[in-house]
Coordinates of N, CA and C in Angstrom, one line a residue:
X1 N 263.0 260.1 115.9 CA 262.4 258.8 116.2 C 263.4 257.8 116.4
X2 N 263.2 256.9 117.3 CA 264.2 255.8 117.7 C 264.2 254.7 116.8
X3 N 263.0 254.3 116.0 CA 263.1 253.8 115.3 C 262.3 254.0 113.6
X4 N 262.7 254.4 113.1 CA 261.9 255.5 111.8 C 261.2 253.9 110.9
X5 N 261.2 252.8 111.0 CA 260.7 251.7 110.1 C 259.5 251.4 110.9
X6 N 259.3 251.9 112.2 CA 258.2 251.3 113.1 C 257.0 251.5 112.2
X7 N 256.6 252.6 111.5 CA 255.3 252.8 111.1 C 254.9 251.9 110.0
X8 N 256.1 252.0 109.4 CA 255.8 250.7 108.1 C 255.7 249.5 108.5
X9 N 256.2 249.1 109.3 CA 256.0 247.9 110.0 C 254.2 247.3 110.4
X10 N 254.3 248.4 111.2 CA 252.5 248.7 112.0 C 251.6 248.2 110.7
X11 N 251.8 249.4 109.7 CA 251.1 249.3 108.4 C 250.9 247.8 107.8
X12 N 252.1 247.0 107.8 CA 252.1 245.9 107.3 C 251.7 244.9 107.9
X13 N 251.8 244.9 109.4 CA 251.2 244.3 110.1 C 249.5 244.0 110.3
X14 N 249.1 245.4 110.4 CA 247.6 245.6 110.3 C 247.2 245.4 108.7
X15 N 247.4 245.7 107.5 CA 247.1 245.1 106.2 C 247.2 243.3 106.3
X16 N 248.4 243.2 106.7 CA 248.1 241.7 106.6 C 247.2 240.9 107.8
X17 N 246.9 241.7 108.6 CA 245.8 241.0 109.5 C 244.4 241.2 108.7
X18 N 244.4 242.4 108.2 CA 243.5 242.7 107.2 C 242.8 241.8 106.5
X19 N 244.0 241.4 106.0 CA 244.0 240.4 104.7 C 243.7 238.8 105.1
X20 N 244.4 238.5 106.1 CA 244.2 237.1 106.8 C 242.7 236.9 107.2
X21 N 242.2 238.0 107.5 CA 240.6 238.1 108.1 C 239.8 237.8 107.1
X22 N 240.0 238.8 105.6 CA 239.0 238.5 104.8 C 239.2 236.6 104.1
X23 N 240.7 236.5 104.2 CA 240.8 234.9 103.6 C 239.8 233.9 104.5
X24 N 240.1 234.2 106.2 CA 239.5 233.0 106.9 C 237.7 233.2 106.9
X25 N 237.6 234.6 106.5 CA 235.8 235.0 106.3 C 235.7 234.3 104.9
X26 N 236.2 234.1 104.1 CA 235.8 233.8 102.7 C 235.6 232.2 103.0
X27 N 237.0 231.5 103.1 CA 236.7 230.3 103.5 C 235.9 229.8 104.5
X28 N 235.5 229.8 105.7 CA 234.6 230.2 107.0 C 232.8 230.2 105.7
X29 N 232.7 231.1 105.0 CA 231.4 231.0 104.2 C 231.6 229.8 103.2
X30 N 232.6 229.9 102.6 CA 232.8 228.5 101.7 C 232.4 227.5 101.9
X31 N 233.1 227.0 103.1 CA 232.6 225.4 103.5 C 230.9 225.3 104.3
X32 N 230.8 226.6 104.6 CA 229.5 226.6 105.2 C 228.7 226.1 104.4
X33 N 228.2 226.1 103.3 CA 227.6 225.9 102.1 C 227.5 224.4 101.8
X34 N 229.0 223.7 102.0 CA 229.1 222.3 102.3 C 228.5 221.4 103.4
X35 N 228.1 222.0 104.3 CA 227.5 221.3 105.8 C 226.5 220.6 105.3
X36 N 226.2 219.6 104.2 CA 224.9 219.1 104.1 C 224.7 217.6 105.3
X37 N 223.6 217.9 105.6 CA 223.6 216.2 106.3 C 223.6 214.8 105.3
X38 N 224.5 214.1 105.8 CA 224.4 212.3 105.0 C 223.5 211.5 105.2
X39 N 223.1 212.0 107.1 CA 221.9 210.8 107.1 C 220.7 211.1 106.6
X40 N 220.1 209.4 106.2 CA 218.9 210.0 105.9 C 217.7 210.9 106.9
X41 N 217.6 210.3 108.1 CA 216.9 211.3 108.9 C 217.0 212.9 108.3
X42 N 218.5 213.1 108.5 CA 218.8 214.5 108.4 C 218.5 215.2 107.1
X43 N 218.3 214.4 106.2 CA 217.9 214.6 104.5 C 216.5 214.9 104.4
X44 N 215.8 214.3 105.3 CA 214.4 214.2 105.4 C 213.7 215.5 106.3
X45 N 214.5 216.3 107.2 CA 213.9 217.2 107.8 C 214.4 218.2 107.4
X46 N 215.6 218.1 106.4 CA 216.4 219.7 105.7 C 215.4 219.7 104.5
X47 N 215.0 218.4 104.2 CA 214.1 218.6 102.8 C 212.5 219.4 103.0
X48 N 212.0 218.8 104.4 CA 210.6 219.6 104.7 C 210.8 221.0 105.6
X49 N 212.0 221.6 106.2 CA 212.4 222.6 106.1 C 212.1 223.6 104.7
X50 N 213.0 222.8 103.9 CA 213.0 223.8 102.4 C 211.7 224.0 102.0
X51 N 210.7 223.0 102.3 CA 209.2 222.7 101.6 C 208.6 223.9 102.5
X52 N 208.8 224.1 103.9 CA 208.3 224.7 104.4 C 208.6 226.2 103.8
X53 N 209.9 226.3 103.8 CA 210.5 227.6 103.5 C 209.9 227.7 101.9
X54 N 209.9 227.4 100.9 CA 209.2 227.5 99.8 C 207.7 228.1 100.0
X55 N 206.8 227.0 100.8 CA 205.2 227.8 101.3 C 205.3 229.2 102.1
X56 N 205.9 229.3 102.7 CA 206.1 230.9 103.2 C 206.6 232.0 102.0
X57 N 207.4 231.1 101.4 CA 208.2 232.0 100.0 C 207.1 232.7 99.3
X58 N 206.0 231.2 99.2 CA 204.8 231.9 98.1 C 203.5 232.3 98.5
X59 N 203.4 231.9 100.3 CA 202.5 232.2 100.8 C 202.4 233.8 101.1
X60 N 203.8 234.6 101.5 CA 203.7 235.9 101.8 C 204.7 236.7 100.5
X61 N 204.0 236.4 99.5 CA 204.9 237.4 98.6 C 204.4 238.6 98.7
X62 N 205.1 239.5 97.9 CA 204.3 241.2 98.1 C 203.2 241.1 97.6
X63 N 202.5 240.5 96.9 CA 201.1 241.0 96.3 C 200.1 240.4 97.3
X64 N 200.7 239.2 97.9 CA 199.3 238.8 98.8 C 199.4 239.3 100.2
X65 N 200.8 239.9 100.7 CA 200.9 240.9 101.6 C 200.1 242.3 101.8
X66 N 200.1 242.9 100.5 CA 199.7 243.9 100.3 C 197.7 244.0 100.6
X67 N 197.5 242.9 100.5 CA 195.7 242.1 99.7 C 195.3 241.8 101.3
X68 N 196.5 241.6 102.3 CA 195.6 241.3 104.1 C 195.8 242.3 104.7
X69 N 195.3 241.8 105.8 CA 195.5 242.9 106.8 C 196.7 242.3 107.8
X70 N 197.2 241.2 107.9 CA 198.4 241.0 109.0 C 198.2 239.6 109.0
X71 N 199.0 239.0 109.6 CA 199.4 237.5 110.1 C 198.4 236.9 111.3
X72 N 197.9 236.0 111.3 CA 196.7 235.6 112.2 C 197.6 234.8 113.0
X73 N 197.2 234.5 114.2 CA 197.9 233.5 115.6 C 198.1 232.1 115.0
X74 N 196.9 231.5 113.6 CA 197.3 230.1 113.0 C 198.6 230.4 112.2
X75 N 198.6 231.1 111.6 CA 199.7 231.6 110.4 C 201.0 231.6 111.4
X76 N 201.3 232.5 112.3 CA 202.2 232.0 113.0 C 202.6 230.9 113.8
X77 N 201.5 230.5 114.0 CA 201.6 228.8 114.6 C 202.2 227.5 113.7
X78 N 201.9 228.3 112.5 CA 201.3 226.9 111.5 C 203.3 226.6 110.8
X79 N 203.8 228.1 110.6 CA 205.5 227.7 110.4 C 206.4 228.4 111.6
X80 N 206.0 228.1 112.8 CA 207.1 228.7 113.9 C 206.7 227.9 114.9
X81 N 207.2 226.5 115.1 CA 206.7 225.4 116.2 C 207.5 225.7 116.8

């Protein structure tokens, strides 16, 4: 071999890109978490968002899934504007 360190090299190279990836994925989800809006507007439609997301939470749990027969054209209307 012309150069007999090349493979360890490689190795260390690709580990540490390895490694740089999971740091910028970790961080990258981290701050995601932080993105809240300041304005009030924006406070006010993340909050009936959640309200909405909550009624779906308890509207379609397993037992009342289990109890229909399927999703009516109002039901999809009523949370997918």
């Amino acid at each position: 071999m012309l150069f007999p360190g090349v493979r360890v090299v490689t190795v260390m190279l690709f580990v540490g890109g390895m490694v740089g990836a999971v740091v910028a994925l970790y961080w990258r989800l981290r701050q995601r978490g932080k993105r809240r809006t300041e304005a009030a507007e924006g406070l006010l439609i993340e909050q009936e968002r959640l309200r909405q997301l909550h009624g779906v939470r308890t509207s379609y749990n397993s037992i009342s899934m289990h109890n229909m027969h399927g999703l009516t054209s109002e039901d999809l209307y009523k949370y997918h504007r």
